[in-house]
XYZ file of C-alpha atoms in Angstrom:
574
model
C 6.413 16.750 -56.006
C 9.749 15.070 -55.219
C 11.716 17.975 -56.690
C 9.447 20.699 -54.704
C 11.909 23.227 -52.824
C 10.859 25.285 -49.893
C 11.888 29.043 -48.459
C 11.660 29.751 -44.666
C 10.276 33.280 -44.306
C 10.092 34.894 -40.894
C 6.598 36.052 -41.475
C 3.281 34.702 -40.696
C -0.219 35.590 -41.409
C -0.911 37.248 -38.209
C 2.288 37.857 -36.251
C 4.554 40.556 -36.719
C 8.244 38.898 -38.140
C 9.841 39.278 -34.962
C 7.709 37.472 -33.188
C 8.549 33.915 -35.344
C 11.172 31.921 -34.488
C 14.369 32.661 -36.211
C 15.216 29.129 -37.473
C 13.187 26.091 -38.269
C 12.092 23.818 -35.099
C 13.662 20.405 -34.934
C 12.513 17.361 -34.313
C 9.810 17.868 -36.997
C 9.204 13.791 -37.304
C 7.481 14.386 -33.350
C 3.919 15.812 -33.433
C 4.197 19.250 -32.343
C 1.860 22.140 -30.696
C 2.615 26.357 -31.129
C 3.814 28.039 -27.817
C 4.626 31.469 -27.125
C 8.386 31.182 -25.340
C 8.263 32.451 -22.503
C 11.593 34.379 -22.509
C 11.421 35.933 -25.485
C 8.019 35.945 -26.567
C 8.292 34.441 -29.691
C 6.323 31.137 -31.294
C 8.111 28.057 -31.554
C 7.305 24.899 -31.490
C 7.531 21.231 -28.515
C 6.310 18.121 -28.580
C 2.655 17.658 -27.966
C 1.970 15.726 -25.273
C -2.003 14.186 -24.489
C -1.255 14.138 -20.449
C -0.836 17.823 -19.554
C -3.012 20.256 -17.968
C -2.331 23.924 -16.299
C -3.835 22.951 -12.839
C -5.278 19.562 -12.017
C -8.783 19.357 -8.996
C -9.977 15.985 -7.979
C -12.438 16.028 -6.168
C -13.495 14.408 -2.835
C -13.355 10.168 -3.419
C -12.430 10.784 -7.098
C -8.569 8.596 -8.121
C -6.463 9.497 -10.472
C -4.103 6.349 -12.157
C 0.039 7.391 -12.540
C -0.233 10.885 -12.105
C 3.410 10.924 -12.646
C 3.001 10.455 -16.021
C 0.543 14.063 -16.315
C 2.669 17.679 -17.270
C 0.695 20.259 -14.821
C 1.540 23.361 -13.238
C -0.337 23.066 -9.825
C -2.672 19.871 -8.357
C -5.802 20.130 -5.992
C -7.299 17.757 -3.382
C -10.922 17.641 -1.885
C -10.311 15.236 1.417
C -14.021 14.148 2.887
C -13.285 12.651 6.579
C -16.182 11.639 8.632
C -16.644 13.952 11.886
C -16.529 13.113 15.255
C -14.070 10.098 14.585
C -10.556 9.598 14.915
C -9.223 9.313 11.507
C -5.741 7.561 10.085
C -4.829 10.521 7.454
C -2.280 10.797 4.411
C -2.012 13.577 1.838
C -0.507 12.804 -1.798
C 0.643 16.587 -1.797
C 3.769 18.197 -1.074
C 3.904 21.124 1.525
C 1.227 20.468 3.687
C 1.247 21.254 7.311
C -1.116 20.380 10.338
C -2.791 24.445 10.292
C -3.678 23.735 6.460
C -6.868 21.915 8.210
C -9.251 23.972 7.867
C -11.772 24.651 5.935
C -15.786 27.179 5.627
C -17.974 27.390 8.348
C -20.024 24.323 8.091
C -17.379 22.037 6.709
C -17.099 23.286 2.933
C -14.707 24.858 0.964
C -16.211 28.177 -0.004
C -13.451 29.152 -2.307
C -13.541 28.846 -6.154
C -11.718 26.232 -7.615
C -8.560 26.740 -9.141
C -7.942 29.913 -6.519
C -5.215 29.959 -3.931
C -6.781 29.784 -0.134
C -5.865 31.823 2.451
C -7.566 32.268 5.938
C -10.295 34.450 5.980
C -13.857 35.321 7.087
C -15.203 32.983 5.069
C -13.348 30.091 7.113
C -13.732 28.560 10.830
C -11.576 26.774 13.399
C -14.059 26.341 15.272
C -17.237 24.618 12.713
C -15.172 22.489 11.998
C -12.728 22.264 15.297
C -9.774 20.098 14.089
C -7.834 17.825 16.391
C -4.404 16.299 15.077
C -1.800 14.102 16.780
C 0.996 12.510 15.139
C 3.008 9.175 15.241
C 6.751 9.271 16.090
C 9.118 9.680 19.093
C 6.574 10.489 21.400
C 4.033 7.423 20.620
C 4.697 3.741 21.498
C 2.184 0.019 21.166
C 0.787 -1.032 24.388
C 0.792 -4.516 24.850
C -1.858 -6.195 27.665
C -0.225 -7.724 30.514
C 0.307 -11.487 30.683
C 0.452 -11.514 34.452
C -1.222 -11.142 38.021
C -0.449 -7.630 37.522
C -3.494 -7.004 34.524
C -6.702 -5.681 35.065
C -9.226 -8.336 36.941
C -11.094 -8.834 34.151
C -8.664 -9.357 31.676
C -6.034 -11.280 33.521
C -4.405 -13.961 31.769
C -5.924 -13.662 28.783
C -3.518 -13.363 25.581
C -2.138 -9.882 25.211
C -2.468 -8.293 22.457
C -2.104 -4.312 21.411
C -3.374 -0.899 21.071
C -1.816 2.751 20.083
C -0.843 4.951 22.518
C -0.767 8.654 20.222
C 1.191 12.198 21.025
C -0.484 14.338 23.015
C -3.177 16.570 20.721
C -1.393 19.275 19.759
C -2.033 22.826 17.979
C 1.398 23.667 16.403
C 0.131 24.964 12.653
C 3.973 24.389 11.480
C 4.184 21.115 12.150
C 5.001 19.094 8.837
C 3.046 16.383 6.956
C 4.971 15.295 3.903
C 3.655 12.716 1.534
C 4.122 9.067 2.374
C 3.670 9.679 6.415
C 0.457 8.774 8.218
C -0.915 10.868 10.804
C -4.607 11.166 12.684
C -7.284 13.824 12.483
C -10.372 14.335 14.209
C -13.505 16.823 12.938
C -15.955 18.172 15.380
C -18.755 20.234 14.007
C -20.755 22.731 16.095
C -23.443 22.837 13.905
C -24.489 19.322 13.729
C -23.971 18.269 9.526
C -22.170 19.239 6.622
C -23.708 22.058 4.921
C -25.497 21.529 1.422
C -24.666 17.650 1.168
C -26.630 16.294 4.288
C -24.136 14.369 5.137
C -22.244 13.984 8.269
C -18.729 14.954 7.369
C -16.570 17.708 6.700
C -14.314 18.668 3.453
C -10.923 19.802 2.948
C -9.081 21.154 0.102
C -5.848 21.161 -0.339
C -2.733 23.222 -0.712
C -3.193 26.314 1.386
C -1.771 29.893 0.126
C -0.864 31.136 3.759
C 2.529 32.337 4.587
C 1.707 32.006 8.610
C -0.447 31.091 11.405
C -0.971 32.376 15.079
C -0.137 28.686 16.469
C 3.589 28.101 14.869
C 6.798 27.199 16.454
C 8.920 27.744 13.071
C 8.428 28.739 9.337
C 6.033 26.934 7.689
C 7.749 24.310 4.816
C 6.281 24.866 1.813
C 8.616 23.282 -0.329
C 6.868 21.875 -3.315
C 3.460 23.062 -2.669
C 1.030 21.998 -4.923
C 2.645 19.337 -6.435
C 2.072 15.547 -5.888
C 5.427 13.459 -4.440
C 4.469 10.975 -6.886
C 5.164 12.725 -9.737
C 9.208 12.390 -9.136
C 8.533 8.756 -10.575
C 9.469 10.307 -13.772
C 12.188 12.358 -14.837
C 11.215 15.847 -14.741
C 14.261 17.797 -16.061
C 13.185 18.223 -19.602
C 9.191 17.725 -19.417
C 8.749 19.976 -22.113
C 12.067 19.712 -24.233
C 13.249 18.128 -27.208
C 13.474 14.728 -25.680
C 11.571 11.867 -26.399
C 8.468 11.553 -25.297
C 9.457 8.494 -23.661
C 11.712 9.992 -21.472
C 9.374 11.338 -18.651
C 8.084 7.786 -18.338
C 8.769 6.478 -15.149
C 11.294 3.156 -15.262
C 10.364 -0.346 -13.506
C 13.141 1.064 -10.803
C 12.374 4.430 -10.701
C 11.008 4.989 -6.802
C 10.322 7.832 -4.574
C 11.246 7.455 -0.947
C 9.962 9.085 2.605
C 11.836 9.072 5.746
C 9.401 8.300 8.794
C 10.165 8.237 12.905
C 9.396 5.166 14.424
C 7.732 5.266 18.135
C 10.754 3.563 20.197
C 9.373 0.858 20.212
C 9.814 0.528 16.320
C 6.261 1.289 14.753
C 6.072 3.310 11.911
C 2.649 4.710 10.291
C 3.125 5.135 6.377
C 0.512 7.032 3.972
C -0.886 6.072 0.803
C 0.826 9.208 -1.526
C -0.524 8.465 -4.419
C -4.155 9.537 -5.868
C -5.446 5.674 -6.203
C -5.304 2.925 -4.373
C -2.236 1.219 -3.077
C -1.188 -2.552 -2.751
C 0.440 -3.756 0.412
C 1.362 -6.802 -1.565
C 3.368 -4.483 -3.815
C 4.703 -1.948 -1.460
C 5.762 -5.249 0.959
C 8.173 -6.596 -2.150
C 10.056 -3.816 -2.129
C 9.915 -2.752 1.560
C 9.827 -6.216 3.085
C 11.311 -9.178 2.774
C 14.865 -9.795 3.208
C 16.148 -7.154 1.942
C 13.816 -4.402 2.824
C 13.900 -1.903 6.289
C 10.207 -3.418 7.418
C 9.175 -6.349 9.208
C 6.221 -8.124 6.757
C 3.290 -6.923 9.141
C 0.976 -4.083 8.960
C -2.533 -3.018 10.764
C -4.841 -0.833 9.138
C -8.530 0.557 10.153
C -11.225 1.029 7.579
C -15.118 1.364 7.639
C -15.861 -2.335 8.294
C -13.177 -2.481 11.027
C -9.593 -3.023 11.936
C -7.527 -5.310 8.780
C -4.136 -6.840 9.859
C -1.697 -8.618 7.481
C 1.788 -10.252 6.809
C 2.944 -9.012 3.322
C 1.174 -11.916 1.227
C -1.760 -11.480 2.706
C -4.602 -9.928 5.228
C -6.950 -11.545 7.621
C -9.812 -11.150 5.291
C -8.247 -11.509 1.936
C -4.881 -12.390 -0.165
C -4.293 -8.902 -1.153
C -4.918 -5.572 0.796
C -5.241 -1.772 -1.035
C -5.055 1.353 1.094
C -7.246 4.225 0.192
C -6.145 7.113 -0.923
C -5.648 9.543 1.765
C -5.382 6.819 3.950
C -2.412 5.396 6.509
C -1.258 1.874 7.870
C 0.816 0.814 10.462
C 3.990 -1.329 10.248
C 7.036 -2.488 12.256
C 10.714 -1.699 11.776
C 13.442 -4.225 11.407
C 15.609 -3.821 14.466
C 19.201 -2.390 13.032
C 22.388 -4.033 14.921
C 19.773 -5.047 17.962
C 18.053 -1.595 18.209
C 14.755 0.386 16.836
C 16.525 2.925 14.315
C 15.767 6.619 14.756
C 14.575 6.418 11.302
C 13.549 4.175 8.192
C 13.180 5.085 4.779
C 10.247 3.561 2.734
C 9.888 3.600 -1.494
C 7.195 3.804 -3.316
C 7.301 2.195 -7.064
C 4.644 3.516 -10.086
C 3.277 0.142 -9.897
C 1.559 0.049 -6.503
C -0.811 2.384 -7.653
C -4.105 0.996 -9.156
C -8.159 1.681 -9.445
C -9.425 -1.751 -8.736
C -8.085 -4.631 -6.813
C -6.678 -7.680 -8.551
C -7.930 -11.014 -9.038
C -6.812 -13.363 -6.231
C -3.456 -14.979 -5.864
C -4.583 -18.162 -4.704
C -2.832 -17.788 -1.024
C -3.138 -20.897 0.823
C -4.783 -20.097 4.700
C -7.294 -20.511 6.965
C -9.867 -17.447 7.849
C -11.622 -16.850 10.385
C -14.201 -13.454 10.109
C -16.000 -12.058 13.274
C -19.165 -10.029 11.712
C -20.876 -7.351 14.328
C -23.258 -4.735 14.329
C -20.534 -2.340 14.391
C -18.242 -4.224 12.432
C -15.774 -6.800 12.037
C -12.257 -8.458 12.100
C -10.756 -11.572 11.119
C -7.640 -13.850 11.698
C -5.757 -15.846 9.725
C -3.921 -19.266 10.072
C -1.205 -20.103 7.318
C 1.319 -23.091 7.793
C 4.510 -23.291 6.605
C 7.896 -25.535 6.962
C 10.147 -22.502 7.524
C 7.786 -21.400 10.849
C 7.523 -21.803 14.277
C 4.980 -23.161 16.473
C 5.151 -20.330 19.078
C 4.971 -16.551 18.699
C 7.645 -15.310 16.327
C 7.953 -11.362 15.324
C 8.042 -10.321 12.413
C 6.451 -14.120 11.247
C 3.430 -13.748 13.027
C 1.031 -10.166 13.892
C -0.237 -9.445 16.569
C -4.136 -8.348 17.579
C -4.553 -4.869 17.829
C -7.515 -4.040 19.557
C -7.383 0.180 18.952
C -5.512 1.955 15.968
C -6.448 5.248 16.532
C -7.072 5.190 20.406
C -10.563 5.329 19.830
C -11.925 2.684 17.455
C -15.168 1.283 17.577
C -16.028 -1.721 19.765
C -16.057 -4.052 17.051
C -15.760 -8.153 17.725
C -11.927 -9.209 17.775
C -11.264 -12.620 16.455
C -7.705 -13.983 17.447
C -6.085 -17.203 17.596
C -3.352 -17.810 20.266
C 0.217 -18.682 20.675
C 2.941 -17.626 22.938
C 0.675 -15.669 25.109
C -0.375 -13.323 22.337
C -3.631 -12.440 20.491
C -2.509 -12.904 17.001
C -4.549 -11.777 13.951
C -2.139 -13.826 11.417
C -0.316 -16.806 12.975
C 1.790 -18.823 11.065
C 2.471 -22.400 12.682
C 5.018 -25.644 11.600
C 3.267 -28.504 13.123
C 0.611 -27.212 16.101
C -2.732 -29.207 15.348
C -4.392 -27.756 18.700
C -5.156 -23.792 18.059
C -6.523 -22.055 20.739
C -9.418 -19.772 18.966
C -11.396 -16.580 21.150
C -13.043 -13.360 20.593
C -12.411 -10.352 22.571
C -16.069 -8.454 22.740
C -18.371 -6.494 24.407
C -20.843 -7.812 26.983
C -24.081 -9.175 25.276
C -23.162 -8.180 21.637
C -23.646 -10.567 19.136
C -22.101 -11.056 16.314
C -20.808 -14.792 13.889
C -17.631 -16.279 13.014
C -17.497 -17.377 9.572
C -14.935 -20.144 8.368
C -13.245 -19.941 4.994
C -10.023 -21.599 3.828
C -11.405 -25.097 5.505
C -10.184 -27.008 2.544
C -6.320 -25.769 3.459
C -6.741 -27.759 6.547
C -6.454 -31.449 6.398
C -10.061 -32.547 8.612
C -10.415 -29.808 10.532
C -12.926 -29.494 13.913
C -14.111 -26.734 15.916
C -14.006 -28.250 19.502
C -15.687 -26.628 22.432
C -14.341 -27.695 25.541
C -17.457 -26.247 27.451
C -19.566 -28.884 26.128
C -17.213 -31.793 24.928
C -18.401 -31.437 21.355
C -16.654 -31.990 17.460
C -18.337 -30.076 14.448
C -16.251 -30.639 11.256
C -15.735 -27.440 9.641
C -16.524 -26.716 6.024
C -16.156 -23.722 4.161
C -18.601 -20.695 4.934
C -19.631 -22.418 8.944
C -21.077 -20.105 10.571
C -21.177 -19.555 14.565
C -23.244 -17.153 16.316
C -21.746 -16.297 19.815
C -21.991 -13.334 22.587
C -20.037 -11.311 24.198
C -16.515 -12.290 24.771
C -14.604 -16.294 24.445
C -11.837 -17.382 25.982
C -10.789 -20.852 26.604
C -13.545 -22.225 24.976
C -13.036 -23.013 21.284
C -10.283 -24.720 19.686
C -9.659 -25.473 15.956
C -8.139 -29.403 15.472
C -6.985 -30.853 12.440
C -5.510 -34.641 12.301
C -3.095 -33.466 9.617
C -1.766 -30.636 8.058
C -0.548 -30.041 4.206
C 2.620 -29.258 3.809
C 3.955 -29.473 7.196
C 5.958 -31.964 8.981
C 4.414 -34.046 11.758
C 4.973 -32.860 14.834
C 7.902 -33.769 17.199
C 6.619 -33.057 20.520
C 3.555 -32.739 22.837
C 2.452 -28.916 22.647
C 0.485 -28.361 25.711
C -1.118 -24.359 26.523
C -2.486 -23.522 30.172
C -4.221 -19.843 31.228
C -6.719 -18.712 33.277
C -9.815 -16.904 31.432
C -12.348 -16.360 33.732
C -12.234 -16.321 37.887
C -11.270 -19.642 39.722
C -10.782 -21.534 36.340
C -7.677 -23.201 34.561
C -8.078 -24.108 30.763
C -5.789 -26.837 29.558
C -5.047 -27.925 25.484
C -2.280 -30.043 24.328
C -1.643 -32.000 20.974
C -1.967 -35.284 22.863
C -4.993 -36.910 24.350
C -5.034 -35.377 27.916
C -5.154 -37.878 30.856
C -5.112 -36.261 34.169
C -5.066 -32.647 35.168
C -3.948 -31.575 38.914
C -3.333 -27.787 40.035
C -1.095 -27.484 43.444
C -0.256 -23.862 45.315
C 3.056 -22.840 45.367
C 3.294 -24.489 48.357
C 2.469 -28.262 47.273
C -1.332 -28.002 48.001
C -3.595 -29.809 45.707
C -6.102 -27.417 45.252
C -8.131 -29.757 42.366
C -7.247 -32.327 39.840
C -9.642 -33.607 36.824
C -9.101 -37.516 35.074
C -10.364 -37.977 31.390
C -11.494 -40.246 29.268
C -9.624 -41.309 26.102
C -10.164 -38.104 23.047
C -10.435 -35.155 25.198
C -7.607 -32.469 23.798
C -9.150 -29.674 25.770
C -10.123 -29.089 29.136
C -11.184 -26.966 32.238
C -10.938 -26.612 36.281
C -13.200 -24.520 38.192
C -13.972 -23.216 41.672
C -10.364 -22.650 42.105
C -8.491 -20.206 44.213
C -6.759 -17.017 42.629
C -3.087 -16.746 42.911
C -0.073 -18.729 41.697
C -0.041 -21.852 41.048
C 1.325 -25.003 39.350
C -0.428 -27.095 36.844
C 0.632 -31.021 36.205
C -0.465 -32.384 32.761
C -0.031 -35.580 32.189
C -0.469 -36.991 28.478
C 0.649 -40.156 26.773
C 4.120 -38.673 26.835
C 4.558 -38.049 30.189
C 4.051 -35.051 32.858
C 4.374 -31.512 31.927
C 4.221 -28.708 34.383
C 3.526 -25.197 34.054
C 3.276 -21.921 36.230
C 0.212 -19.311 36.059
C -1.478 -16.926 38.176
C -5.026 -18.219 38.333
C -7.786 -15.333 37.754
């Protein structure tokens, strides 16, 4: 009853007296759990908490929502990579380093979970044989000529860009903290995966080795076995008298990386956390104005290469990164030059299991769909943007993340020059549209986003022919197109008119000069650098697009002459 009194006695059923607690615990109003302290051996008494384990596995493809918010001693990662294929790689873990991958003959881990891995008998560097390179210093993006100086068959056509990696390299020490991207290739000797029949090989992660043969320094193992994520929340008193509460990570609480750009200012970042991540997310607080990134990124996946601006991909609104998975992106340029390094954050809420509804982002798609693949591009207008090629507003094509992608068809539209995957326009109603693919594959563009386009056309200039667009059109081609198809719209939503003629001349293919402008064209002539007409076409009233053949390579100087007057332009002619 109310007037009940009660004696604390330093004996329990069971336990000798000194082995209770000399006082009462505090905090009784929290529910508790018995623990043996590990100082002095004696019970007492701590909060109980429902997210705690001793060691944590998850295994290969399995995700694991806010780890930071579990109380473990020691995590474990299965990572299944496909062999024979250059990879884009992340780890969520702490104190990994390029020797750690390895793994049984056969390409399983023959250890028992839960049991510290060391180099053995039992293991092979050879079935699987690992290749890694990293990104940093030593790598740089290599853009396609734009002159007479480009391979013949690709001369003139819009540049766009591919990786060039480090050299492969052996070095066991060599770090790879959590939140950098790296590559990894798996070769095995004998053909498939053992026990799975499945081509691939698995990994498992942290490694108990003190050394390897191949190392150039100590190896860092400086919070092995624990995921970077968990410093989201405050892990000073996980297991005191606090409130429960107080481990929970805050809508500012972040953990940061610092990455190496290539000198030319690319950065590859990794997915550190055990779900997926959204760009979206990670682009608000890396982005932006504020933020050390430019709002671009590339990344390769199954399907093929994805490229974005930080509100949205070529294929979608929103794009997640795997876990164990990496993505490009470009530095912000620091007093006019690339920094030696950037630091990137990563809040609790990028993480999540399943993507989320869409955002309703206003653009124009274009998807390329292969045999091996596919890509897509994206059109978005807006007041604040400019007609030509702007970095760091638009993103560039790149044809080859990892130096060895597959051949998939590249879908680009074109200003400036450049192959762009996302271009973001003021006014241009004329936008040059081509594929870059491989001879005699075929493969469709698909159309989506027509309705953000006030009457748009696809015009091919090969033929002279309009088809209105509408949403899902569908366009089976082969092989590569360049100079062909252009997309035309009589108006644009919410963009001003435009204020002058925009007129684009190249050379695609040998001996011929491709011409669009945003006025009616009326006469096209093409003169040597010495005043030599070497051809000239007239046109009837409507055409926007058109094309010279049988003409001589070399410089030259094109005269287009529109309802505004005569513009002239320089190009070498294929």
């Amino acid at each position: 009853g109310d007037d009940d009194t009660y004696e604390w006695v330093d004996e329990v059923e069971g336990y000798e007296p000194s082995k209770v607690a000399d006082s009462p615990t505090e905090n009784i109003q929290y529910d508790l759990v018995a623990v043996e302290d590990e100082d002095t051996g004696k019970l007492t008494t701590r909060h109980f908490r429902t997210a705690e384990a001793e060691q944590l596995h998850l295994e290969a493809g399995a995700m694991l929502l806010h780890p930071e918010l579990l109380l473990y001693d020691k995590a474990w990662t299965d990572v299944r990579v496909a062999q024979d294929e250059w990879l884009l790689t992340a780890t969520p873990l702490n104190g990994v380093v390029a020797g750690d991958w390895y793994t049984g003959t056969g390409g399983t881990e023959p250890t028992p979970y839960f049991t510290d891995i060391t180099f053995d008998d039992s293991h092979s560097r050879l079935d699987p044989l690992v290749f890694q390179r990293g990104w940093g210093a030593q790598a740089s993006m290599v853009y396609s000529a734009y002159d007479e100086t480009q391979d013949a068959d690709t001369v003139g056509l819009p540049a766009y860009a591919s990786t060039a990696w480090t050299s492969v390299y052996n070095d066991a020490s060599v770090a790879q903290q959590s939140g950098e991207g790296f590559s990894v290739e798996a070769e095995l000797s004998s053909g498939g995966t053992y026990g799975t029949g499945t081509d691939s090989v698995t990994f498992r992660f942290p490694k108990a080795d003190d050394s390897y043969t191949y190392q150039s320094v100590a190896l860092s193992r400086t919070g092995a076995g624990k995921l970077l994520v968990s410093d989201l929340s405050d892990r000073s008193d996980e297991y005191g008298d606090a409130d429960a509460s107080s481990v929970y990570p805050s809508a500012s609480s972040t953990v940061s990386v610092t990455l190496t750009p290539s000198p030319d200012g690319y950065c590859l970042v990794g997915n550190p956390f055990t779900a997926k991540m959204s760009l979206r997310k990670f682009f608000e607080v890396n982005g932006g104005d504020d933020g050390a990134l430019k709002d671009e990124y590339w990344v390769e996946t199954s399907m093929g290469p994805v490229a974005g601006e930080g509100s949205f991909t070529t294929l979608a609104d929103d794009y997640y990164i795997e876990p164990y998975a990496a993505f490009f992106v470009e530095a912000k340029e620091v007093s006019g030059e690339v920094p030696e390094s950037v630091s990137v954050s990563f809040t609790y809420d990028m993480q999540t299991l399943d993507a989320a509804p869409s955002s309703g982002v206003k653009a124009f798609f274009i998807k390329a769909t292969g045999s091996l693949g596919q890509s897509g591009a994206a059109v978005q207008y807006s007041e604040e943007a400019q007609d030509s090629y702007s970095s760091g507003e638009d993103v560039v094509l790149m044809r080859s993340l990892t130096g060895h992608s597959r051949p998939v068809p590249m879908v680009y539209t074109e200003a400036g020059g450049k192959a762009l995957s996302v271009n973001r326009l003021r006014s241009l109603s004329v936008i040059p549209l081509g594929v870059y693919a491989s001879d005699e594959e075929e493969y469709t563009l698909t159309f989506q986003g027509v309705d953000y386009l006030s009457e748009p056309v696809l015009y091919d200039a090969q033929e002279d022919t309009k088809t209105p667009l509408e949403d899902g059109y569908e366009l089976p081609l082969e092989g590569s197109s360049h100079g062909r198809y252009y997309i035309l719209t009589t108006a644009i939503e919410e963009a001003e008119s435009q204020q002058e003629t925009d007129i684009s001349v190249s050379s695609r293919r040998k001996g011929e000069v491709s011409v669009s402008s945003s006025e009616e064209i009326r006469r096209v002539e093409v003169f040597s650098v010495g005043g030599l007409l070497l051809g000239s076409l007239s046109l009837d009233e409507g055409r926007v697009a058109c094309s010279l053949e049988g003409l001589p390579g070399g410089i030259a100087i094109v005269h287009v002459t529109t309802a505004e007057g005569m513009t002239s332009r320089k190009l070498v002619v294929k």
